[in-house]
One Martini backbone bead per residue (centre of mass of N, CA, C, O) as a GRO file, in nm:
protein
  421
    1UNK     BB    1  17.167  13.355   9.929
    2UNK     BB    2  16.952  13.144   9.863
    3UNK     BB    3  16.958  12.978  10.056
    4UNK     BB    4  16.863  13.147  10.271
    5UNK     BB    5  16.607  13.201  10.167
    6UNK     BB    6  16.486  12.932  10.204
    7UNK     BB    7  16.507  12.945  10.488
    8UNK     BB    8  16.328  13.148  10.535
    9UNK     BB    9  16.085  13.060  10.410
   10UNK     BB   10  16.046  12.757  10.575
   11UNK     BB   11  16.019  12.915  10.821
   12UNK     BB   12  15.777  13.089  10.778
   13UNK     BB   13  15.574  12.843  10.743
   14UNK     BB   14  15.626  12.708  10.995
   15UNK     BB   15  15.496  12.904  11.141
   16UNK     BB   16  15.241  12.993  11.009
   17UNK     BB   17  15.087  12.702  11.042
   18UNK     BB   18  15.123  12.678  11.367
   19UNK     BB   19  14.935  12.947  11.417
   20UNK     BB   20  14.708  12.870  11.256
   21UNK     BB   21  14.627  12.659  11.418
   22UNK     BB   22  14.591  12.774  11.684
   23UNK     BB   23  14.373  12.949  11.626
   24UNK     BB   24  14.173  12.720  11.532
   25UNK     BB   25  14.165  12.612  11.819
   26UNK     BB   26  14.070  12.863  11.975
   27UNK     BB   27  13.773  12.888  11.849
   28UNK     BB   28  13.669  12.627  12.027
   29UNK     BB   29  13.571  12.794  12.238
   30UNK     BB   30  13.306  12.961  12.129
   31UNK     BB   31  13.182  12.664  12.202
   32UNK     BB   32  12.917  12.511  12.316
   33UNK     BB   33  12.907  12.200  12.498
   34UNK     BB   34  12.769  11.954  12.555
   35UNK     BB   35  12.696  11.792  12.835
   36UNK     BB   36  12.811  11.525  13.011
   37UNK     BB   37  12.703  11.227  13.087
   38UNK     BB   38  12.644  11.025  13.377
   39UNK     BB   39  12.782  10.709  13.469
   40UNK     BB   40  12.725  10.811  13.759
   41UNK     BB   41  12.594  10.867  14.099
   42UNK     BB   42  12.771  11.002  14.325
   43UNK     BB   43  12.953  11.070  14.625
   44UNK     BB   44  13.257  11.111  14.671
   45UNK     BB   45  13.606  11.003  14.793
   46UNK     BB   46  13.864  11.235  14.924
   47UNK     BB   47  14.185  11.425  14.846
   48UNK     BB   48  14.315  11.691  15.028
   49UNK     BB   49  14.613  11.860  14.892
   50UNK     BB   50  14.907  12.008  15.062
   51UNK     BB   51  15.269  12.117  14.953
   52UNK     BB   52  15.437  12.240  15.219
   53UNK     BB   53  15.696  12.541  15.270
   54UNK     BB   54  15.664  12.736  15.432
   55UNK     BB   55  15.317  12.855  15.499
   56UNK     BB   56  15.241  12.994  15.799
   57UNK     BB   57  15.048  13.237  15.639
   58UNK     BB   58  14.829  13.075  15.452
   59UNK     BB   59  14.740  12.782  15.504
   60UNK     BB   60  14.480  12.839  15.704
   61UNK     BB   61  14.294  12.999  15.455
   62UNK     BB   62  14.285  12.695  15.286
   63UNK     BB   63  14.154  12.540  15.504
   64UNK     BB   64  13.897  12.708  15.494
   65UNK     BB   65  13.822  12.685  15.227
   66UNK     BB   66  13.765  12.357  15.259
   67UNK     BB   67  13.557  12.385  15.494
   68UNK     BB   68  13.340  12.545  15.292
   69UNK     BB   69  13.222  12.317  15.133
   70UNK     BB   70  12.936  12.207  14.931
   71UNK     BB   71  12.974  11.919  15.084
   72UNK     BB   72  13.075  11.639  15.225
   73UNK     BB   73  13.265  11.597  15.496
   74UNK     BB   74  13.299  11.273  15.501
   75UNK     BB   75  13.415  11.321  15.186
   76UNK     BB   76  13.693  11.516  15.281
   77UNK     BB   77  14.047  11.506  15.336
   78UNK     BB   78  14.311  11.716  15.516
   79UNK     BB   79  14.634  11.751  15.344
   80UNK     BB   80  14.962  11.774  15.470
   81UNK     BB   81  15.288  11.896  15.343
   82UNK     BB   82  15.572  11.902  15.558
   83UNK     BB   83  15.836  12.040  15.378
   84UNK     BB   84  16.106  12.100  15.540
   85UNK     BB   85  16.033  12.269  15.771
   86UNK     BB   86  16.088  12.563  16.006
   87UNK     BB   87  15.837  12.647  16.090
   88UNK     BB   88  15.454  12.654  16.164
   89UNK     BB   89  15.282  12.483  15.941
   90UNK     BB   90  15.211  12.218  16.107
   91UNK     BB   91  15.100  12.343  16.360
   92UNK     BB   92  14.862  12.551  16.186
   93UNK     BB   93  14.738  12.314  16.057
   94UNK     BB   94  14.644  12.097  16.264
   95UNK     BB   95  14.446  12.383  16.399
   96UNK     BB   96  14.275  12.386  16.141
   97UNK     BB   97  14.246  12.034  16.040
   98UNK     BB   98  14.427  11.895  15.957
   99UNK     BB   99  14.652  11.658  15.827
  100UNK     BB  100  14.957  11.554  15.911
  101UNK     BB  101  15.297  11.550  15.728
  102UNK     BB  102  15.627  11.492  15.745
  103UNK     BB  103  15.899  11.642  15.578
  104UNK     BB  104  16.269  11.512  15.546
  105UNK     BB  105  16.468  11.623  15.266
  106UNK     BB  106  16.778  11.718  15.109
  107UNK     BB  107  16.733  11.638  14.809
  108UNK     BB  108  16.415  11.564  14.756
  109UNK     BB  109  16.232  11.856  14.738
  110UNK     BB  110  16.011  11.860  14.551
  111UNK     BB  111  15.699  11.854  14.490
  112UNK     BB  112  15.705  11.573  14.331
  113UNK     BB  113  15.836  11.418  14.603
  114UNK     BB  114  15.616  11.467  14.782
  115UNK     BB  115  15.375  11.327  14.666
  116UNK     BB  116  15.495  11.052  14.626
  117UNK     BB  117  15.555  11.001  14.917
  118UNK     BB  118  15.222  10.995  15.007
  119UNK     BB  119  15.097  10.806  14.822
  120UNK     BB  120  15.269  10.567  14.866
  121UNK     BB  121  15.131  10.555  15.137
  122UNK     BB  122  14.836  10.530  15.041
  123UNK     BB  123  14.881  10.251  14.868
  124UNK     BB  124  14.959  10.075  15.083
  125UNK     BB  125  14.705  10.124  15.289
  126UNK     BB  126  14.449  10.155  15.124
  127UNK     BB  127  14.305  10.371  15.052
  128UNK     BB  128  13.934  10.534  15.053
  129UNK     BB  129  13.979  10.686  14.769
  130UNK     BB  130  13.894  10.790  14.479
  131UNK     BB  131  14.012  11.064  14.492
  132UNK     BB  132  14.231  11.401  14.423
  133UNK     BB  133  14.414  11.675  14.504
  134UNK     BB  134  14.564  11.961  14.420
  135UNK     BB  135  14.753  12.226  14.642
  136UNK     BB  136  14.873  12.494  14.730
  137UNK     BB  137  14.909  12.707  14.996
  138UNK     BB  138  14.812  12.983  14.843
  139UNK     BB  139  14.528  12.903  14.807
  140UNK     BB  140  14.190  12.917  14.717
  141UNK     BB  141  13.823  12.807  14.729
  142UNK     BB  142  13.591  12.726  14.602
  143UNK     BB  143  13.306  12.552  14.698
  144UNK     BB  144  13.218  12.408  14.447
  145UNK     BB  145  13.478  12.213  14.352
  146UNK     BB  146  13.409  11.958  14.469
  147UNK     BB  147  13.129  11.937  14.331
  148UNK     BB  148  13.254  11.975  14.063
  149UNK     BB  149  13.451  11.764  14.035
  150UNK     BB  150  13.259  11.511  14.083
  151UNK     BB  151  13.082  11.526  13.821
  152UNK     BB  152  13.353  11.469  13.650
  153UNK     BB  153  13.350  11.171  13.802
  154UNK     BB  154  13.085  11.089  13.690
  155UNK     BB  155  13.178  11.113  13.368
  156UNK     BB  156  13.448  10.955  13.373
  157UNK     BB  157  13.690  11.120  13.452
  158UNK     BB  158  14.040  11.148  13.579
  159UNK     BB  159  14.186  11.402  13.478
  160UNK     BB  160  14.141  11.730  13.635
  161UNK     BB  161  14.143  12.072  13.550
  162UNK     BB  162  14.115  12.361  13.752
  163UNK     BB  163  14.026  12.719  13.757
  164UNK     BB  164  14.323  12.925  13.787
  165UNK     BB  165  14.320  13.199  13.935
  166UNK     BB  166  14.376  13.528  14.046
  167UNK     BB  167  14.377  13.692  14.353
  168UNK     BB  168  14.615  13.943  14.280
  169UNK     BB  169  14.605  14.123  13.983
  170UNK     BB  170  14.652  14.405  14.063
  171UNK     BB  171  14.919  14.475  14.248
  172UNK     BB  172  15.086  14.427  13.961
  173UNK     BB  173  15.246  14.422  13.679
  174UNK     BB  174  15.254  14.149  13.714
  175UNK     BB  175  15.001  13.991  13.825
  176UNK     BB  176  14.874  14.078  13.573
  177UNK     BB  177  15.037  13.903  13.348
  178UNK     BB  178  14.949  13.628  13.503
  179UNK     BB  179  14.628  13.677  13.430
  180UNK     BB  180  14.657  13.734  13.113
  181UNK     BB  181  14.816  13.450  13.043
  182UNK     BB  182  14.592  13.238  13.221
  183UNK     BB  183  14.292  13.344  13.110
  184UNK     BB  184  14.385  13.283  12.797
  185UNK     BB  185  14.471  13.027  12.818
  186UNK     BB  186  14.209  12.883  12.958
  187UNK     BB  187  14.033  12.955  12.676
  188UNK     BB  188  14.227  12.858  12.416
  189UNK     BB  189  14.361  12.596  12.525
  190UNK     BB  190  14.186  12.414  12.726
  191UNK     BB  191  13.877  12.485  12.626
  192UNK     BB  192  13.917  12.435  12.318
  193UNK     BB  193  14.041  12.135  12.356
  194UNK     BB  194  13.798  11.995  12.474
  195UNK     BB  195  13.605  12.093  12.256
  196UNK     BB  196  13.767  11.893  12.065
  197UNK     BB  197  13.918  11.641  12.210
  198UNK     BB  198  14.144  11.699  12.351
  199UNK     BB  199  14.408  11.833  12.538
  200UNK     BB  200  14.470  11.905  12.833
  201UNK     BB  201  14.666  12.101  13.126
  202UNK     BB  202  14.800  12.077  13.387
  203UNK     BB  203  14.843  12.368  13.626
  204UNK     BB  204  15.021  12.267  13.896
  205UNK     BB  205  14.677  12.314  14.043
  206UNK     BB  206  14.363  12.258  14.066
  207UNK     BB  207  14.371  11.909  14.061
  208UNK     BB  208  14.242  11.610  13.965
  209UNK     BB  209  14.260  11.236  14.070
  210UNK     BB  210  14.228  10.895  14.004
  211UNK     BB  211  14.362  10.701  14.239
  212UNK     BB  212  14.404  10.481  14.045
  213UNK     BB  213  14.562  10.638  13.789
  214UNK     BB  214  14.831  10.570  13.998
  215UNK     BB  215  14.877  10.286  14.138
  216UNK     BB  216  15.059  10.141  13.905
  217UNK     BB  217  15.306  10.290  13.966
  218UNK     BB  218  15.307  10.412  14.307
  219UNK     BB  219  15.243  10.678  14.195
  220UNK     BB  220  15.410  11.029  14.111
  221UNK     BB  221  15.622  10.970  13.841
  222UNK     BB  222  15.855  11.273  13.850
  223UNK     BB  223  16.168  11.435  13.737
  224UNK     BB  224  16.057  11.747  13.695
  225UNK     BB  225  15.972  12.048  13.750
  226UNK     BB  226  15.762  11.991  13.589
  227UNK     BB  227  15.522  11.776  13.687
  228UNK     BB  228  15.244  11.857  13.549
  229UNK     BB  229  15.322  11.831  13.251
  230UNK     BB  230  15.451  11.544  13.282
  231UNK     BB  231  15.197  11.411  13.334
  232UNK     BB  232  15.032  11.481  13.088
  233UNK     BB  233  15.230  11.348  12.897
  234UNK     BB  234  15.189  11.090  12.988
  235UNK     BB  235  14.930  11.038  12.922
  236UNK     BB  236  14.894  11.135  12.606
  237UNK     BB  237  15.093  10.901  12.530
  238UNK     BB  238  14.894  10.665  12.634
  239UNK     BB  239  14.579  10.817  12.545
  240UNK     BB  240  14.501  11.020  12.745
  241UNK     BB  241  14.281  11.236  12.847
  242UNK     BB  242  14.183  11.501  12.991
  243UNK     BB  243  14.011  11.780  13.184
  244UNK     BB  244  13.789  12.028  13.198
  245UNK     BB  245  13.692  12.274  13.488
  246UNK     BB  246  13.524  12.614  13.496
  247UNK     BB  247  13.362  12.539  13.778
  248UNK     BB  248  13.672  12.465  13.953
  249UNK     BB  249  13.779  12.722  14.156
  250UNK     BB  250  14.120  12.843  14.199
  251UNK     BB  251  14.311  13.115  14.391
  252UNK     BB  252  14.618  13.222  14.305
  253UNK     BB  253  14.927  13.324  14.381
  254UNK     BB  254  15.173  13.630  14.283
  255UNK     BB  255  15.406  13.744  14.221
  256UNK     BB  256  15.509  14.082  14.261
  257UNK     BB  257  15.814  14.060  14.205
  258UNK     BB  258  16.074  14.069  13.944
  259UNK     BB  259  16.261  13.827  14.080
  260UNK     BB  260  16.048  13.628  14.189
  261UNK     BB  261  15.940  13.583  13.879
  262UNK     BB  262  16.199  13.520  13.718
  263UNK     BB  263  16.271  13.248  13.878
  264UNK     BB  264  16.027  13.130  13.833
  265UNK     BB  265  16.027  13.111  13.499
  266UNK     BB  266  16.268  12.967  13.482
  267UNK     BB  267  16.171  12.707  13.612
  268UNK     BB  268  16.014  12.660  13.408
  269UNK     BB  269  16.149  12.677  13.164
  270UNK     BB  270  16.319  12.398  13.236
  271UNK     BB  271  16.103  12.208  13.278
  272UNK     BB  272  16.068  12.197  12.994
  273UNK     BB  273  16.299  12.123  12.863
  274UNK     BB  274  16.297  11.857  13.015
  275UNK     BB  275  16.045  11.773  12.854
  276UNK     BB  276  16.195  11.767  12.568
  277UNK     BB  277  16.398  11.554  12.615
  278UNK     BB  278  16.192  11.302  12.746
  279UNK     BB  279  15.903  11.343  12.508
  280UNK     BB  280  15.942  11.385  12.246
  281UNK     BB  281  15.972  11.090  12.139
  282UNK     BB  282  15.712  10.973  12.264
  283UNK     BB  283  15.551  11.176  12.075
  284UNK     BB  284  15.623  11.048  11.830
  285UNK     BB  285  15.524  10.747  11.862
  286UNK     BB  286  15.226  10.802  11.980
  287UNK     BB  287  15.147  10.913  11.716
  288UNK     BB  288  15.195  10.688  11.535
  289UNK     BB  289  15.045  10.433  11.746
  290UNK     BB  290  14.722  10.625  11.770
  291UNK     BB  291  14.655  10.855  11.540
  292UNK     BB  292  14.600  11.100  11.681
  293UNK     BB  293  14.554  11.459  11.758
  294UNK     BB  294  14.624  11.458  12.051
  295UNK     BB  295  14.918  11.343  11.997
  296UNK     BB  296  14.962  11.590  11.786
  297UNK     BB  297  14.904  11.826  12.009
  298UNK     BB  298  15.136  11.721  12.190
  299UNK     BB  299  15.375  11.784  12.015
  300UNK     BB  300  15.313  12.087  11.960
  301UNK     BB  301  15.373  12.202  12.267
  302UNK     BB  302  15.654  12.134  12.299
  303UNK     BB  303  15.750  12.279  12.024
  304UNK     BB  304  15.590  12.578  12.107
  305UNK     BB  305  15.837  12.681  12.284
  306UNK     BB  306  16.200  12.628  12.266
  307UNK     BB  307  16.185  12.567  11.930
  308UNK     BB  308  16.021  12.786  11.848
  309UNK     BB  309  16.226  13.028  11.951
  310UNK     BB  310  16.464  12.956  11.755
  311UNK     BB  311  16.330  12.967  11.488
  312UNK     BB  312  16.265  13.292  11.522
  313UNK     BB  313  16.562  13.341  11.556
  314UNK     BB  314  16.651  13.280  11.316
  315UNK     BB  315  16.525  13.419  11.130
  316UNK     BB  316  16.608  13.668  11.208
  317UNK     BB  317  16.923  13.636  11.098
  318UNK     BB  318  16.829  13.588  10.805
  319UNK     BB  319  16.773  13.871  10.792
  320UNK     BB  320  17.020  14.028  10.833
  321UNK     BB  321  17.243  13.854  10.649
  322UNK     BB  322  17.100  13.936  10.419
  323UNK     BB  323  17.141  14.272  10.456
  324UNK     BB  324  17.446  14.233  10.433
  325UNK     BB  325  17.408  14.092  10.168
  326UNK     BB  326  17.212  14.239   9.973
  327UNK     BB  327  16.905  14.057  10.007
  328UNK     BB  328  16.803  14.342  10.123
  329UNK     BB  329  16.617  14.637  10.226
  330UNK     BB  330  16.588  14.813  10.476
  331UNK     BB  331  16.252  14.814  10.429
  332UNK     BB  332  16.231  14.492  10.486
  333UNK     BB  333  16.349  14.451  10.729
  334UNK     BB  334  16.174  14.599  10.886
  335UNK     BB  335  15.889  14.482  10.806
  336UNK     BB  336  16.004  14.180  10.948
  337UNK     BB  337  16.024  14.277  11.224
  338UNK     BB  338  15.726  14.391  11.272
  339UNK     BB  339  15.619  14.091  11.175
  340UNK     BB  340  15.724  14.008  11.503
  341UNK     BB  341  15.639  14.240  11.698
  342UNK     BB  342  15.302  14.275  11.647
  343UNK     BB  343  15.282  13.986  11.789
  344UNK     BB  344  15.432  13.946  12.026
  345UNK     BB  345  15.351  14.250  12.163
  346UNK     BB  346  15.032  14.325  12.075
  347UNK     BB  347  14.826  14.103  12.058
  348UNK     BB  348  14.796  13.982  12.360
  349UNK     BB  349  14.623  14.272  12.436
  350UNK     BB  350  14.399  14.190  12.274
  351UNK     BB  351  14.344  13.886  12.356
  352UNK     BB  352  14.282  13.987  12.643
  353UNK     BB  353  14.019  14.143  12.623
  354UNK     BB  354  13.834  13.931  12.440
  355UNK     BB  355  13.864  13.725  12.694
  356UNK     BB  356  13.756  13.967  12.934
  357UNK     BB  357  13.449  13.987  12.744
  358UNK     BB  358  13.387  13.664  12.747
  359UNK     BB  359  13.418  13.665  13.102
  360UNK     BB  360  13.356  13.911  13.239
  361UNK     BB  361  13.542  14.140  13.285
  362UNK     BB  362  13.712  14.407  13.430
  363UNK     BB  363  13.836  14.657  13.229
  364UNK     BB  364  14.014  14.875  13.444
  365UNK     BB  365  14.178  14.759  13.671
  366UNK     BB  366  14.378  14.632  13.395
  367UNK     BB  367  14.527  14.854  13.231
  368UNK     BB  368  14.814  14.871  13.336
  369UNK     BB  369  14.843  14.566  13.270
  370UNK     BB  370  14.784  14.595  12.935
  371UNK     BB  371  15.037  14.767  12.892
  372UNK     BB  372  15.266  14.598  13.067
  373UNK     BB  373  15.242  14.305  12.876
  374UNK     BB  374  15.454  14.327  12.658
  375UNK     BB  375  15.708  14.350  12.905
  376UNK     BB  376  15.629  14.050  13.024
  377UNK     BB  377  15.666  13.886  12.781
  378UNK     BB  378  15.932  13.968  12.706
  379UNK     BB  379  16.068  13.834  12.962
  380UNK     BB  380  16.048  13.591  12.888
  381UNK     BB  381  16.216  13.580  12.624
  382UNK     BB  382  16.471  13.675  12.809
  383UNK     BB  383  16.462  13.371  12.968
  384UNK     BB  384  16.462  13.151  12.730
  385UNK     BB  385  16.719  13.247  12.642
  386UNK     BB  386  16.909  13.228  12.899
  387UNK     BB  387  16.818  12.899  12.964
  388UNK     BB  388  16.999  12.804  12.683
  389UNK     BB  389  17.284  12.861  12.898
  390UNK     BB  390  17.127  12.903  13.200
  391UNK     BB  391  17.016  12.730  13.442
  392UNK     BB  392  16.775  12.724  13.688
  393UNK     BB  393  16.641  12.540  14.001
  394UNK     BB  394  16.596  12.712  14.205
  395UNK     BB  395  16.383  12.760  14.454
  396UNK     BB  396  16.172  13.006  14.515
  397UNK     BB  397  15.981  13.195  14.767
  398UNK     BB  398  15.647  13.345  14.808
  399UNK     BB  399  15.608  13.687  14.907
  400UNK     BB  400  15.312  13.732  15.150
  401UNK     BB  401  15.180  14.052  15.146
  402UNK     BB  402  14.881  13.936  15.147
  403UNK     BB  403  14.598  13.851  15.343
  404UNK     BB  404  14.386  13.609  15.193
  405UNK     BB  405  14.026  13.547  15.196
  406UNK     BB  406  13.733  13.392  15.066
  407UNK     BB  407  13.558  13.590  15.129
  408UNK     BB  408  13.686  13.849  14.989
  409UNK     BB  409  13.647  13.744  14.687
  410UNK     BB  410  13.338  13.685  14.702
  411UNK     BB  411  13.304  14.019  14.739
  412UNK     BB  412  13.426  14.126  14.490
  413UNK     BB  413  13.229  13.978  14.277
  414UNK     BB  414  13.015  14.101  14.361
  415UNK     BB  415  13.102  14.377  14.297
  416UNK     BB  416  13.135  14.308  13.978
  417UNK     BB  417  12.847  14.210  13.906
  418UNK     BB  418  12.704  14.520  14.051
  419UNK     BB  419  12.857  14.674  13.799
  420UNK     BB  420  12.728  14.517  13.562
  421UNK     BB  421  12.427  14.603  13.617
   0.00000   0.00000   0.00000
């Protein structure tokens, strides 16, 4: 029994000093850093990348919203990548103005071997680009999206994540979930990170990389389900820092319904596992030879995604084992329990109102989706539980049950405007 205790303590220090951290970085966030001085002035030379598979339904929308940057048209083109499509996505594409590759691939299907195909052609081009974009093919973008990416571009960033916004998130409590889960990452982990000089993480979509900076490597060369994330590893273990800019928004579209959503974190969940298999020693190498916070802040996130899930796990049987053998009494163990319930399942909601009142989001529409945020958290435990022991790697198409256009968002946002005024 004393053994248990041991390990009982250990593992709440552990749990406890990690999530200190946590707070203490999160808390940079609410600090206002003067802007980066600019090392050039130019107006650069862009490629928007759209890698779409059967997406002739919305990829049109986004397209439509790329003509419409407040930038200069003819310094900036238009690529899709239709991969292995089936549909009229190519030819949707290229009537809206896109410049369209077609790729049919049967093996090697993922978004991340489809960008490194095309890339891999444009670096033997000698392509006259400075930097890309990457989006989703159901995002639209904010027209000043390119202008403000620029800017980061002319800061001397090299790959910078655009403020990741969620065009549906009333349609249902899952979309909800996504949006308060991601609201919440964006101003704790992201700007709080940037703020603080670590390093913020591409977040899938709506991020711009500077052309140079993949070159040598000879593309996009990422081997896991989460690209994004590894490519952000592959960074920080180098020594290079992220950007972030919170006025450079596009517009995610998120599963409505819960089997596709199931589905959807599953594979994220697993493209974690696989980057804490390939990254964690390099990431530990990294920080032992730059001696730098950034590269154990990036220790610190492989780490707090399914390895702190175990060790909570482990806590929480180390409580009942103690009580089965008469190491503490029912009213301990209920209170150990509860203060597991209580930051994990009730924190999140406060914590996201807190989020939508520095953000000045209107929290009346998002009501529903706060009471049920709890619900969409939990199920998330219970996908990491799952993918312990069966891993799903299928991708799932989302049904885009809206056709929703930038015109759209920009009239909601200005009636949230003037209804806060």
């Amino acid at each position: 029994m004393d053994y248990l205790y041991i390990l009982r303590e250990a593992l709440v220090w552990t749990i406890t000093i990690f999530w200190l951290y946590q707070i203490m970085v999160s808390l940079c966030s609410l600090v206002k850093i003067k802007d980066k001085p600019l090392k050039v002035n130019k107006n650069h030379k862009f490629m928007a990348i759209i890698p779409a598979h059967n997406e002739e339904a919305v990829v049109g929308n986004l397209i439509d919203s790329l003509k419409k940057q407040n930038y200069h048209k003819e310094l900036y083109d238009i690529y899709v990548i239709a991969d292995n499509c089936t549909d009229n996505t190519a030819k949707i594409a290229k009537e809206a103005g896109a410049i369209v590759y077609e790729r049919f691939n049967n093996v090697q299907k993922t978004k991340g071997y489809a960008l490194d195909w095309f890339l891999q052609q444009k670096i033997e081009e000698e392509a006259n680009y400075d930097a890309f974009f990457v989006f989703d093919a159901d995002n639209i973008v904010d027209p000043n999206f390119i202008k403000n990416m620029n800017k980061k571009l002319c800061q001397g960033e090299e790959v910078v994540q655009g403020y990741r916004d969620i065009k549906n998130p009333t349609d249902s409590w899952i979309t909800a979930g996504y949006a308060l889960f991601y609201w919440t990452m964006h101003r704790f982990y992201h700007l709080a990170r940037y703020n603080l000089g670590l390093s913020p993480l591409l977040n899938g979509t709506g991020f711009m990389v500077k052309f140079d900076a993949i070159k040598a490597e000879g593309g996009l060369k990422t081997i896991t389900l989460t690209e994004d994330i590894e490519f952000s590893l592959k960074r920080i273990i180098k020594g290079k820092r992220l950007g972030w800019a919170t006025d450079a928004i596009v517009y995610d579209e998120q599963p409505v319904g819960f089997k596709q959503s199931w589905s959807q974190r599953s594979r994220w969940t697993v493209g974690h596992m696989q980057c804490i298999k390939e990254y964690t020693k390099p990431l530990v190498e990294a920080t032992k030879e730059h001696k730098t916070m950034m590269n154990f802040d990036g220790f610190l996130y492989i780490i707090g995604s399914i390895p702190m899930f175990i060790i909570t796990l482990v806590l929480l049987a180390t409580n009942f084992l103690m009580y089965a053998g008469n190491g503490m009494t029912e009213t301990e163990l209920m209170l150990n329990v509860i203060k597991y319930l209580v930051p994990t399942f009730l924190l999140p909601i406060g914590t996201a109102i807190i989020v939508m009142l520095l953000d000045r989001r209107p929290i009346k529409p998002m009501i529903k989706g706060l009471i049920c945020y709890p619900l969409f958290m939990g199920t998330w435990l219970l996908i990491n539980f799952k993918c312990l022991f069966k891993r799903e790697t299928a991708w799932e198409k989302i049904e885009h049950v809206r056709n929703i256009k930038i015109g759209e968002v920009e009239e909601e946002q200005t009636v949230e405007i003037f209804e806060k005024v």
